[in-house]
Amino acid sequence: MTLRTTALIAGALGLLLFIGGLIADAVRPSDVGEPRATLDTSVVVLEPDILALSPEAQLTVEGSGEIAAYVGRTSDAEAWIATRDVTFVTGVPVWEELAVEARDAQPVESSASPSPSASASASASAEPTAGASPSASPSASPAPSEAPVADIWRQHWTATGTLEMPVAQVPVGNTLVIESVDGTPLEAVQLTIPRAIDDAWVAPLKWWGAILAVIGIIALGSLIFDIRAARGRGESWAAARRQASPARPGGRRHRREELAATGGIPVVAEGDVAEPAVHADGEDDADRGSEAPEPEAAAPDGDDDEDGEVTR
């Protein structure tokens, strides 16, 4: 396997890793959860076990008027909410939803205390006097009279429209009660809870994928724009500069060099007309393939004059 093939394979794997990192980054959940629930009562209660789920959480309650939040002991809170329609936050089943439970107000037992009184008195004048004054005073109050805030609650906050507060402000072991002051139903309650997301592997996956993909792109470019011609010229230049080792005596290279030196192997330059080769015995191809030309007739003795006649 060549280096270029290895780089191409690494580039393909890097591209897959980079795409996987992008997908993981796109579907990564938020680092905070926002479970939410709608309300139809004027009071919502968060007990100590719910508040202890995430002390770093942020509580948000939405309404249409003035909203008040109270912190107190669980026993005091239960006595205060006994005669009210309330909604309890009971848990966080999923990161997008709060579990709530609505409870109706407990009926108040009525008490009747009839106190008839009759008094009969006899006077010396024999005038009977009888008086009866019956009185019944039943009492039933749908909401007990509220004591001052300082006597029932340890802390309290107020807001208009939306109340936001950190859960950490509520002391451990206490109950948080939130009500609409004018008695209108609250709209919604929400907790913003930090989440621990294990996504430390996403960034290295994208970086390594990008690096390998770049290597693959470079290898692909070298394959498309082939550099073999340039590499061949470089090798020829290096071979020309490199000193050739002497031929081994008796070898083919040695014999070829001797024949070239003695003329046994002709060296034809480019553009020249090829001449017949001269063999070792001194005869060329022309002498072997054709006979010698006949000699021309000898001229007669005597000198030729200028007119072409022969003088004897």
PDB file of C-alpha atoms in Angstrom:
ATOM      1  CA  MET A   1       0.000   0.000   0.000  1.00  0.00           C
ATOM      2  CA  THR A   2       1.505   3.298  -1.080  1.00  0.00           C
ATOM      3  CA  LEU A   3       1.640   6.433   0.993  1.00  0.00           C
ATOM      4  CA  ARG A   4      -0.900   8.105  -1.266  1.00  0.00           C
ATOM      5  CA  THR A   5      -3.391   5.258  -0.831  1.00  0.00           C
ATOM      6  CA  THR A   6      -2.960   5.412   2.941  1.00  0.00           C
ATOM      7  CA  ALA A   7      -3.591   9.157   2.884  1.00  0.00           C
ATOM      8  CA  LEU A   8      -6.743   8.690   0.798  1.00  0.00           C
ATOM      9  CA  ILE A   9      -8.108   6.104   3.258  1.00  0.00           C
ATOM     10  CA  ALA A  10      -7.270   8.379   6.198  1.00  0.00           C
ATOM     11  CA  GLY A  11      -9.030  11.260   4.454  1.00  0.00           C
ATOM     12  CA  ALA A  12     -12.194   9.211   3.955  1.00  0.00           C
ATOM     13  CA  LEU A  13     -12.209   8.184   7.624  1.00  0.00           C
ATOM     14  CA  GLY A  14     -11.551  11.775   8.664  1.00  0.00           C
ATOM     15  CA  LEU A  15     -14.500  12.976   6.616  1.00  0.00           C
ATOM     16  CA  LEU A  16     -16.761  10.451   8.344  1.00  0.00           C
ATOM     17  CA  LEU A  17     -15.458  11.506  11.766  1.00  0.00           C
ATOM     18  CA  PHE A  18     -16.010  15.178  10.979  1.00  0.00           C
ATOM     19  CA  ILE A  19     -19.581  14.561   9.811  1.00  0.00           C
ATOM     20  CA  GLY A  20     -20.252  12.469  12.926  1.00  0.00           C
ATOM     21  CA  GLY A  21     -18.951  15.291  15.125  1.00  0.00           C
ATOM     22  CA  LEU A  22     -21.214  17.814  13.416  1.00  0.00           C
ATOM     23  CA  ILE A  23     -24.241  15.557  13.892  1.00  0.00           C
ATOM     24  CA  ALA A  24     -23.379  14.974  17.562  1.00  0.00           C
ATOM     25  CA  ASP A  25     -22.999  18.717  18.063  1.00  0.00           C
ATOM     26  CA  ALA A  26     -26.350  19.388  16.390  1.00  0.00           C
ATOM     27  CA  VAL A  27     -28.316  16.891  18.491  1.00  0.00           C
ATOM     28  CA  ARG A  28     -26.494  17.671  21.731  1.00  0.00           C
ATOM     29  CA  PRO A  29     -29.018  18.476  24.490  1.00  0.00           C
ATOM     30  CA  SER A  30     -29.056  21.799  26.248  1.00  0.00           C
ATOM     31  CA  ASP A  31     -26.873  22.246  29.304  1.00  0.00           C
ATOM     32  CA  VAL A  32     -29.946  23.294  31.310  1.00  0.00           C
ATOM     33  CA  GLY A  33     -33.265  21.548  31.784  1.00  0.00           C
ATOM     34  CA  GLU A  34     -36.474  23.568  31.934  1.00  0.00           C
ATOM     35  CA  PRO A  35     -39.284  21.349  33.249  1.00  0.00           C
ATOM     36  CA  ARG A  36     -42.574  23.232  33.278  1.00  0.00           C
ATOM     37  CA  ALA A  37     -46.187  22.719  34.336  1.00  0.00           C
ATOM     38  CA  THR A  38     -49.367  24.747  33.963  1.00  0.00           C
ATOM     39  CA  LEU A  39     -51.425  25.703  37.006  1.00  0.00           C
ATOM     40  CA  ASP A  40     -55.106  26.303  37.648  1.00  0.00           C
ATOM     41  CA  THR A  41     -54.972  27.137  41.360  1.00  0.00           C
ATOM     42  CA  SER A  42     -53.953  30.289  43.162  1.00  0.00           C
ATOM     43  CA  VAL A  43     -51.408  28.498  45.387  1.00  0.00           C
ATOM     44  CA  VAL A  44     -48.456  26.267  44.490  1.00  0.00           C
ATOM     45  CA  VAL A  45     -46.346  24.430  47.058  1.00  0.00           C
ATOM     46  CA  LEU A  46     -42.806  23.056  46.822  1.00  0.00           C
ATOM     47  CA  GLU A  47     -41.909  20.768  49.696  1.00  0.00           C
ATOM     48  CA  PRO A  48     -38.353  20.227  51.035  1.00  0.00           C
ATOM     49  CA  ASP A  49     -37.670  17.056  49.038  1.00  0.00           C
ATOM     50  CA  ILE A  50     -38.459  18.833  45.763  1.00  0.00           C
ATOM     51  CA  LEU A  51     -36.313  21.816  46.667  1.00  0.00           C
ATOM     52  CA  ALA A  52     -33.427  19.469  47.479  1.00  0.00           C
ATOM     53  CA  LEU A  53     -33.388  17.963  43.963  1.00  0.00           C
ATOM     54  CA  SER A  54     -31.210  20.777  42.641  1.00  0.00           C
ATOM     55  CA  PRO A  55     -30.114  23.573  44.956  1.00  0.00           C
ATOM     56  CA  GLU A  56     -28.683  25.402  41.913  1.00  0.00           C
ATOM     57  CA  ALA A  57     -32.086  25.565  40.220  1.00  0.00           C
ATOM     58  CA  GLN A  58     -33.988  28.746  39.435  1.00  0.00           C
ATOM     59  CA  LEU A  59     -37.720  28.900  40.181  1.00  0.00           C
ATOM     60  CA  THR A  60     -40.115  30.865  37.981  1.00  0.00           C
ATOM     61  CA  VAL A  61     -43.838  31.321  38.676  1.00  0.00           C
ATOM     62  CA  GLU A  62     -46.054  33.181  36.236  1.00  0.00           C
ATOM     63  CA  GLY A  63     -49.340  34.888  37.010  1.00  0.00           C
ATOM     64  CA  SER A  64     -51.512  37.832  36.078  1.00  0.00           C
ATOM     65  CA  GLY A  65     -51.252  39.916  39.222  1.00  0.00           C
ATOM     66  CA  GLU A  66     -49.213  40.272  42.368  1.00  0.00           C
ATOM     67  CA  ILE A  67     -47.462  37.086  43.477  1.00  0.00           C
ATOM     68  CA  ALA A  68     -46.124  36.394  46.966  1.00  0.00           C
ATOM     69  CA  ALA A  69     -43.746  33.643  48.081  1.00  0.00           C
ATOM     70  CA  TYR A  70     -43.436  32.450  51.668  1.00  0.00           C
ATOM     71  CA  VAL A  71     -40.924  30.187  53.411  1.00  0.00           C
ATOM     72  CA  GLY A  72     -41.808  28.416  56.620  1.00  0.00           C
ATOM     73  CA  ARG A  73     -41.809  25.179  58.524  1.00  0.00           C
ATOM     74  CA  THR A  74     -43.687  22.319  56.920  1.00  0.00           C
ATOM     75  CA  SER A  75     -46.196  22.088  59.777  1.00  0.00           C
ATOM     76  CA  ASP A  76     -47.011  25.795  59.566  1.00  0.00           C
ATOM     77  CA  ALA A  77     -47.354  25.593  55.786  1.00  0.00           C
ATOM     78  CA  GLU A  78     -49.694  22.592  55.995  1.00  0.00           C
ATOM     79  CA  ALA A  79     -51.910  24.408  58.466  1.00  0.00           C
ATOM     80  CA  TRP A  80     -52.005  27.482  56.247  1.00  0.00           C
ATOM     81  CA  ILE A  81     -52.874  25.626  53.038  1.00  0.00           C
ATOM     82  CA  ALA A  82     -55.364  23.231  54.625  1.00  0.00           C
ATOM     83  CA  THR A  83     -58.365  25.300  53.583  1.00  0.00           C
ATOM     84  CA  ARG A  84     -57.113  26.331  50.140  1.00  0.00           C
ATOM     85  CA  ASP A  85     -57.049  24.748  46.731  1.00  0.00           C
ATOM     86  CA  VAL A  86     -53.365  24.177  46.081  1.00  0.00           C
ATOM     87  CA  THR A  87     -51.073  22.479  43.579  1.00  0.00           C
ATOM     88  CA  PHE A  88     -48.084  20.478  44.813  1.00  0.00           C
ATOM     89  CA  VAL A  89     -44.962  20.021  42.687  1.00  0.00           C
ATOM     90  CA  THR A  90     -44.171  16.334  43.177  1.00  0.00           C
ATOM     91  CA  GLY A  91     -41.188  15.634  40.912  1.00  0.00           C
ATOM     92  CA  VAL A  92     -39.321  15.948  37.619  1.00  0.00           C
ATOM     93  CA  PRO A  93     -40.113  12.846  35.518  1.00  0.00           C
ATOM     94  CA  VAL A  94     -38.511  14.266  32.352  1.00  0.00           C
ATOM     95  CA  TRP A  95     -36.393  17.305  31.593  1.00  0.00           C
ATOM     96  CA  GLU A  96     -39.284  19.065  29.880  1.00  0.00           C
ATOM     97  CA  GLU A  97     -42.117  18.486  32.355  1.00  0.00           C
ATOM     98  CA  LEU A  98     -42.870  18.929  36.046  1.00  0.00           C
ATOM     99  CA  ALA A  99     -45.109  16.471  37.847  1.00  0.00           C
ATOM    100  CA  VAL A 100     -47.829  18.272  39.795  1.00  0.00           C
ATOM    101  CA  GLU A 101     -50.771  17.206  41.933  1.00  0.00           C
ATOM    102  CA  ALA A 102     -53.809  19.374  42.677  1.00  0.00           C
ATOM    103  CA  ARG A 103     -55.502  19.125  46.066  1.00  0.00           C
ATOM    104  CA  ASP A 104     -58.810  20.621  47.041  1.00  0.00           C
ATOM    105  CA  ALA A 105     -59.395  22.544  50.225  1.00  0.00           C
ATOM    106  CA  GLN A 106     -60.370  20.489  53.246  1.00  0.00           C
ATOM    107  CA  PRO A 107     -63.872  21.201  54.574  1.00  0.00           C
ATOM    108  CA  VAL A 108     -64.036  23.070  57.847  1.00  0.00           C
ATOM    109  CA  GLU A 109     -66.047  21.379  60.563  1.00  0.00           C
ATOM    110  CA  SER A 110     -68.898  23.628  61.803  1.00  0.00           C
ATOM    111  CA  SER A 111     -69.503  23.927  65.544  1.00  0.00           C
ATOM    112  CA  ALA A 112     -72.896  24.862  67.139  1.00  0.00           C
ATOM    113  CA  SER A 113     -73.091  25.865  70.754  1.00  0.00           C
ATOM    114  CA  PRO A 114     -76.723  26.402  71.793  1.00  0.00           C
ATOM    115  CA  SER A 115     -76.988  28.078  75.143  1.00  0.00           C
ATOM    116  CA  PRO A 116     -80.646  28.220  76.192  1.00  0.00           C
ATOM    117  CA  SER A 117     -81.190  29.838  79.517  1.00  0.00           C
ATOM    118  CA  ALA A 118     -84.410  29.894  81.447  1.00  0.00           C
ATOM    119  CA  SER A 119     -84.937  31.709  84.662  1.00  0.00           C
ATOM    120  CA  ALA A 120     -88.102  31.450  86.709  1.00  0.00           C
ATOM    121  CA  SER A 121     -88.498  33.610  89.689  1.00  0.00           C
ATOM    122  CA  ALA A 122     -91.392  33.834  92.063  1.00  0.00           C
ATOM    123  CA  SER A 123     -91.961  37.047  93.844  1.00  0.00           C
ATOM    124  CA  ALA A 124     -93.876  37.726  96.974  1.00  0.00           C
ATOM    125  CA  SER A 125     -96.500  39.476  94.882  1.00  0.00           C
ATOM    126  CA  ALA A 126     -97.240  36.191  93.157  1.00  0.00           C
ATOM    127  CA  GLU A 127     -96.391  37.652  89.824  1.00  0.00           C
ATOM    128  CA  PRO A 128     -94.746  34.898  87.811  1.00  0.00           C
ATOM    129  CA  THR A 129     -92.043  35.995  85.538  1.00  0.00           C
ATOM    130  CA  ALA A 130     -90.617  33.629  82.981  1.00  0.00           C
ATOM    131  CA  GLY A 131     -87.812  34.585  80.612  1.00  0.00           C
ATOM    132  CA  ALA A 132     -86.178  32.456  77.996  1.00  0.00           C
ATOM    133  CA  SER A 133     -83.378  33.752  75.881  1.00  0.00           C
ATOM    134  CA  PRO A 134     -82.078  31.002  73.572  1.00  0.00           C
ATOM    135  CA  SER A 135     -78.958  31.827  71.558  1.00  0.00           C
ATOM    136  CA  ALA A 136     -77.091  29.787  68.966  1.00  0.00           C
ATOM    137  CA  SER A 137     -73.807  30.977  67.479  1.00  0.00           C
ATOM    138  CA  PRO A 138     -72.555  28.610  64.830  1.00  0.00           C
ATOM    139  CA  SER A 139     -69.250  29.719  63.201  1.00  0.00           C
ATOM    140  CA  ALA A 140     -67.727  28.506  59.962  1.00  0.00           C
ATOM    141  CA  SER A 141     -64.867  30.359  58.246  1.00  0.00           C
ATOM    142  CA  PRO A 142     -63.681  29.224  54.809  1.00  0.00           C
ATOM    143  CA  ALA A 143     -60.204  30.656  55.442  1.00  0.00           C
ATOM    144  CA  PRO A 144     -58.713  31.062  58.870  1.00  0.00           C
ATOM    145  CA  SER A 145     -57.612  34.496  59.803  1.00  0.00           C
ATOM    146  CA  GLU A 146     -54.066  35.059  58.771  1.00  0.00           C
ATOM    147  CA  ALA A 147     -51.531  35.935  61.344  1.00  0.00           C
ATOM    148  CA  PRO A 148     -48.894  38.532  60.515  1.00  0.00           C
ATOM    149  CA  VAL A 149     -46.266  37.358  58.079  1.00  0.00           C
ATOM    150  CA  ALA A 150     -43.513  37.611  60.661  1.00  0.00           C
ATOM    151  CA  ASP A 151     -45.400  35.189  62.946  1.00  0.00           C
ATOM    152  CA  ILE A 152     -46.034  32.420  60.374  1.00  0.00           C
ATOM    153  CA  TRP A 153     -43.335  32.723  57.718  1.00  0.00           C
ATOM    154  CA  ARG A 154     -39.619  33.060  58.058  1.00  0.00           C
ATOM    155  CA  GLN A 155     -39.042  34.765  54.712  1.00  0.00           C
ATOM    156  CA  HIS A 156     -41.243  36.196  52.008  1.00  0.00           C
ATOM    157  CA  TRP A 157     -40.912  37.829  48.553  1.00  0.00           C
ATOM    158  CA  THR A 158     -43.338  39.596  46.264  1.00  0.00           C
ATOM    159  CA  ALA A 159     -43.400  40.292  42.530  1.00  0.00           C
ATOM    160  CA  THR A 160     -45.853  41.366  39.857  1.00  0.00           C
ATOM    161  CA  GLY A 161     -46.614  39.152  36.875  1.00  0.00           C
ATOM    162  CA  THR A 162     -43.600  36.833  37.186  1.00  0.00           C
ATOM    163  CA  LEU A 163     -41.714  35.786  40.282  1.00  0.00           C
ATOM    164  CA  GLU A 164     -38.168  34.494  39.844  1.00  0.00           C
ATOM    165  CA  MET A 165     -35.981  33.330  42.682  1.00  0.00           C
ATOM    166  CA  PRO A 166     -33.098  30.890  43.229  1.00  0.00           C
ATOM    167  CA  VAL A 167     -34.002  27.755  45.125  1.00  0.00           C
ATOM    168  CA  ALA A 168     -30.871  28.207  47.231  1.00  0.00           C
ATOM    169  CA  GLN A 169     -32.590  31.096  49.054  1.00  0.00           C
ATOM    170  CA  VAL A 170     -34.926  28.621  50.741  1.00  0.00           C
ATOM    171  CA  PRO A 171     -33.320  27.157  53.888  1.00  0.00           C
ATOM    172  CA  VAL A 172     -32.944  23.391  53.904  1.00  0.00           C
ATOM    173  CA  GLY A 173     -35.930  21.571  55.411  1.00  0.00           C
ATOM    174  CA  ASN A 174     -38.416  24.379  54.831  1.00  0.00           C
ATOM    175  CA  THR A 175     -41.461  24.531  52.559  1.00  0.00           C
ATOM    176  CA  LEU A 176     -41.970  27.151  49.875  1.00  0.00           C
ATOM    177  CA  VAL A 177     -45.525  28.419  49.318  1.00  0.00           C
ATOM    178  CA  ILE A 178     -46.363  30.747  46.446  1.00  0.00           C
ATOM    179  CA  GLU A 179     -49.782  32.354  46.049  1.00  0.00           C
ATOM    180  CA  SER A 180     -51.596  34.851  43.915  1.00  0.00           C
ATOM    181  CA  VAL A 181     -52.430  37.717  46.237  1.00  0.00           C
ATOM    182  CA  ASP A 182     -55.706  38.630  44.518  1.00  0.00           C
ATOM    183  CA  GLY A 183     -56.842  34.985  44.383  1.00  0.00           C
ATOM    184  CA  THR A 184     -56.663  34.552  40.599  1.00  0.00           C
ATOM    185  CA  PRO A 185     -55.191  31.259  39.403  1.00  0.00           C
ATOM    186  CA  LEU A 186     -51.499  31.162  38.687  1.00  0.00           C
ATOM    187  CA  GLU A 187     -50.496  30.352  35.122  1.00  0.00           C
ATOM    188  CA  ALA A 188     -47.337  28.219  35.213  1.00  0.00           C
ATOM    189  CA  VAL A 189     -44.400  27.079  37.316  1.00  0.00           C
ATOM    190  CA  GLN A 190     -40.967  26.269  35.937  1.00  0.00           C
ATOM    191  CA  LEU A 191     -37.626  25.081  37.277  1.00  0.00           C
ATOM    192  CA  THR A 192     -34.391  25.843  35.435  1.00  0.00           C
ATOM    193  CA  ILE A 193     -32.002  23.044  36.408  1.00  0.00           C
ATOM    194  CA  PRO A 194     -28.334  22.823  35.303  1.00  0.00           C
ATOM    195  CA  ARG A 195     -27.483  19.575  33.496  1.00  0.00           C
ATOM    196  CA  ALA A 196     -24.178  17.708  33.310  1.00  0.00           C
ATOM    197  CA  ILE A 197     -23.653  16.894  29.616  1.00  0.00           C
ATOM    198  CA  ASP A 198     -20.794  14.513  28.742  1.00  0.00           C
ATOM    199  CA  ASP A 199     -19.806  16.107  25.445  1.00  0.00           C
ATOM    200  CA  ALA A 200     -16.052  16.489  25.870  1.00  0.00           C
ATOM    201  CA  TRP A 201     -15.466  14.036  23.017  1.00  0.00           C
ATOM    202  CA  VAL A 202     -17.348  16.053  20.391  1.00  0.00           C
ATOM    203  CA  ALA A 203     -14.726  18.778  19.822  1.00  0.00           C
ATOM    204  CA  PRO A 204     -11.727  16.373  19.452  1.00  0.00           C
ATOM    205  CA  LEU A 205     -13.797  14.249  17.079  1.00  0.00           C
ATOM    206  CA  LYS A 206     -14.389  17.224  14.805  1.00  0.00           C
ATOM    207  CA  TRP A 207     -10.765  18.429  14.960  1.00  0.00           C
ATOM    208  CA  TRP A 208      -9.221  15.040  14.178  1.00  0.00           C
ATOM    209  CA  GLY A 209     -11.765  14.449  11.454  1.00  0.00           C
ATOM    210  CA  ALA A 210     -10.935  17.800   9.860  1.00  0.00           C
ATOM    211  CA  ILE A 211      -7.172  17.127   9.960  1.00  0.00           C
ATOM    212  CA  LEU A 212      -7.507  13.692   8.374  1.00  0.00           C
ATOM    213  CA  ALA A 213      -9.910  15.067   5.775  1.00  0.00           C
ATOM    214  CA  VAL A 214      -7.366  17.732   4.773  1.00  0.00           C
ATOM    215  CA  ILE A 215      -4.696  15.047   4.387  1.00  0.00           C
ATOM    216  CA  GLY A 216      -7.035  13.067   2.166  1.00  0.00           C
ATOM    217  CA  ILE A 217      -7.813  16.133   0.049  1.00  0.00           C
ATOM    218  CA  ILE A 218      -4.100  16.756  -0.489  1.00  0.00           C
ATOM    219  CA  ALA A 219      -3.589  13.134  -1.528  1.00  0.00           C
ATOM    220  CA  LEU A 220      -6.546  13.343  -3.891  1.00  0.00           C
ATOM    221  CA  GLY A 221      -5.159  16.511  -5.441  1.00  0.00           C
ATOM    222  CA  SER A 222      -1.789  14.888  -6.014  1.00  0.00           C
ATOM    223  CA  LEU A 223      -3.592  11.995  -7.673  1.00  0.00           C
ATOM    224  CA  ILE A 224      -5.571  14.252  -9.997  1.00  0.00           C
ATOM    225  CA  PHE A 225      -2.594  16.442 -10.902  1.00  0.00           C
ATOM    226  CA  ASP A 226      -0.116  13.661 -11.395  1.00  0.00           C
ATOM    227  CA  ILE A 227       3.421  14.631 -10.499  1.00  0.00           C
ATOM    228  CA  ARG A 228       5.076  11.589 -11.999  1.00  0.00           C
ATOM    229  CA  ALA A 229       6.519  13.591 -14.916  1.00  0.00           C
ATOM    230  CA  ALA A 230       8.119  16.106 -12.606  1.00  0.00           C
ATOM    231  CA  ARG A 231       9.333  13.295 -10.404  1.00  0.00           C
ATOM    232  CA  GLY A 232      10.887  11.562 -13.475  1.00  0.00           C
ATOM    233  CA  ARG A 233      12.738  14.732 -14.455  1.00  0.00           C
ATOM    234  CA  GLY A 234      14.004  15.068 -10.958  1.00  0.00           C
ATOM    235  CA  GLU A 235      15.240  11.512 -10.920  1.00  0.00           C
ATOM    236  CA  SER A 236      17.011  12.015 -14.287  1.00  0.00           C
ATOM    237  CA  TRP A 237      18.686  15.144 -12.997  1.00  0.00           C
ATOM    238  CA  ALA A 238      19.769  13.332  -9.858  1.00  0.00           C
ATOM    239  CA  ALA A 239      21.091  10.400 -11.888  1.00  0.00           C
ATOM    240  CA  ALA A 240      23.093  12.719 -14.153  1.00  0.00           C
ATOM    241  CA  ARG A 241      24.695  14.358 -11.170  1.00  0.00           C
ATOM    242  CA  ARG A 242      25.419  11.098  -9.511  1.00  0.00           C
ATOM    243  CA  GLN A 243      28.796   9.613 -10.563  1.00  0.00           C
ATOM    244  CA  ALA A 244      28.404   6.238 -12.240  1.00  0.00           C
ATOM    245  CA  SER A 245      30.287   3.332 -10.740  1.00  0.00           C
ATOM    246  CA  PRO A 246      32.984   1.663 -12.939  1.00  0.00           C
ATOM    247  CA  ALA A 247      31.925  -1.316 -14.999  1.00  0.00           C
ATOM    248  CA  ARG A 248      32.845  -4.769 -13.781  1.00  0.00           C
ATOM    249  CA  PRO A 249      35.599  -6.329 -15.953  1.00  0.00           C
ATOM    250  CA  GLY A 250      34.220  -9.032 -18.219  1.00  0.00           C
ATOM    251  CA  GLY A 251      30.652  -7.882 -17.820  1.00  0.00           C
ATOM    252  CA  ARG A 252      28.239  -6.783 -20.510  1.00  0.00           C
ATOM    253  CA  ARG A 253      28.654  -3.157 -19.609  1.00  0.00           C
ATOM    254  CA  HIS A 254      32.448  -3.476 -19.829  1.00  0.00           C
ATOM    255  CA  ARG A 255      32.312  -5.100 -23.274  1.00  0.00           C
ATOM    256  CA  ARG A 256      29.822  -2.499 -24.495  1.00  0.00           C
ATOM    257  CA  GLU A 257      32.081   0.308 -23.366  1.00  0.00           C
ATOM    258  CA  GLU A 258      35.086  -1.293 -25.132  1.00  0.00           C
ATOM    259  CA  LEU A 259      33.157  -1.671 -28.389  1.00  0.00           C
ATOM    260  CA  ALA A 260      32.004   1.929 -28.159  1.00  0.00           C
ATOM    261  CA  ALA A 261      35.593   3.043 -27.596  1.00  0.00           C
ATOM    262  CA  THR A 262      36.961   1.082 -30.586  1.00  0.00           C
ATOM    263  CA  GLY A 263      34.104   2.020 -32.890  1.00  0.00           C
ATOM    264  CA  GLY A 264      32.373  -1.336 -32.800  1.00  0.00           C
ATOM    265  CA  ILE A 265      29.161   0.346 -31.642  1.00  0.00           C
ATOM    266  CA  PRO A 266      28.415   3.469 -33.651  1.00  0.00           C
ATOM    267  CA  VAL A 267      27.246   6.546 -31.848  1.00  0.00           C
ATOM    268  CA  VAL A 268      24.645   8.297 -33.977  1.00  0.00           C
ATOM    269  CA  ALA A 269      23.899  11.864 -33.121  1.00  0.00           C
ATOM    270  CA  GLU A 270      20.346  13.058 -33.504  1.00  0.00           C
ATOM    271  CA  GLY A 271      19.763  14.627 -36.941  1.00  0.00           C
ATOM    272  CA  ASP A 272      22.790  13.031 -38.659  1.00  0.00           C
ATOM    273  CA  VAL A 273      22.519  10.556 -41.545  1.00  0.00           C
ATOM    274  CA  ALA A 274      23.336   7.060 -40.461  1.00  0.00           C
ATOM    275  CA  GLU A 275      26.611   5.697 -41.873  1.00  0.00           C
ATOM    276  CA  PRO A 276      27.359   2.015 -42.406  1.00  0.00           C
ATOM    277  CA  ALA A 277      28.911   0.367 -39.432  1.00  0.00           C
ATOM    278  CA  VAL A 278      32.570  -0.662 -39.566  1.00  0.00           C
ATOM    279  CA  HIS A 279      33.177  -4.198 -38.333  1.00  0.00           C
ATOM    280  CA  ALA A 280      36.165  -5.514 -36.513  1.00  0.00           C
ATOM    281  CA  ASP A 281      37.752  -6.921 -39.690  1.00  0.00           C
ATOM    282  CA  GLY A 282      37.741  -3.479 -41.271  1.00  0.00           C
ATOM    283  CA  GLU A 283      34.950  -4.134 -43.750  1.00  0.00           C
ATOM    284  CA  ASP A 284      31.769  -2.174 -43.767  1.00  0.00           C
ATOM    285  CA  ASP A 285      28.299  -3.247 -44.813  1.00  0.00           C
ATOM    286  CA  ALA A 286      28.670  -1.648 -48.243  1.00  0.00           C
ATOM    287  CA  ASP A 287      31.794  -3.745 -49.006  1.00  0.00           C
ATOM    288  CA  ARG A 288      30.002  -6.929 -47.942  1.00  0.00           C
ATOM    289  CA  GLY A 289      26.802  -6.338 -49.849  1.00  0.00           C
ATOM    290  CA  SER A 290      28.157  -5.098 -53.197  1.00  0.00           C
ATOM    291  CA  GLU A 291      31.080  -5.737 -55.492  1.00  0.00           C
ATOM    292  CA  ALA A 292      33.801  -3.214 -56.206  1.00  0.00           C
ATOM    293  CA  PRO A 293      33.025  -0.973 -59.206  1.00  0.00           C
ATOM    294  CA  GLU A 294      34.861  -1.613 -62.475  1.00  0.00           C
ATOM    295  CA  PRO A 295      37.818   0.696 -63.118  1.00  0.00           C
ATOM    296  CA  GLU A 296      37.384   3.343 -65.764  1.00  0.00           C
ATOM    297  CA  ALA A 297      39.208   2.960 -69.128  1.00  0.00           C
ATOM    298  CA  ALA A 298      42.670   4.343 -69.065  1.00  0.00           C
ATOM    299  CA  ALA A 299      43.353   7.309 -71.232  1.00  0.00           C
ATOM    300  CA  PRO A 300      45.726   6.745 -74.226  1.00  0.00           C
ATOM    301  CA  ASP A 301      49.271   7.705 -73.856  1.00  0.00           C
ATOM    302  CA  GLY A 302      50.090  11.135 -74.839  1.00  0.00           C
ATOM    303  CA  ASP A 303      49.048  14.516 -73.875  1.00  0.00           C
ATOM    304  CA  ASP A 304      45.737  16.044 -74.717  1.00  0.00           C
ATOM    305  CA  ASP A 305      45.836  19.325 -76.383  1.00  0.00           C
ATOM    306  CA  GLU A 306      43.463  22.051 -75.747  1.00  0.00           C
ATOM    307  CA  ASP A 307      41.244  20.972 -78.742  1.00  0.00           C
ATOM    308  CA  GLY A 308      40.786  17.524 -77.383  1.00  0.00           C
ATOM    309  CA  GLU A 309      42.968  15.768 -79.956  1.00  0.00           C
ATOM    310  CA  VAL A 310      45.505  13.246 -78.966  1.00  0.00           C
ATOM    311  CA  THR A 311      49.114  13.905 -79.902  1.00  0.00           C
ATOM    312  CA  ARG A 312      51.609  11.185 -80.084  1.00  0.00           C
TER     313      ARG A 312
END
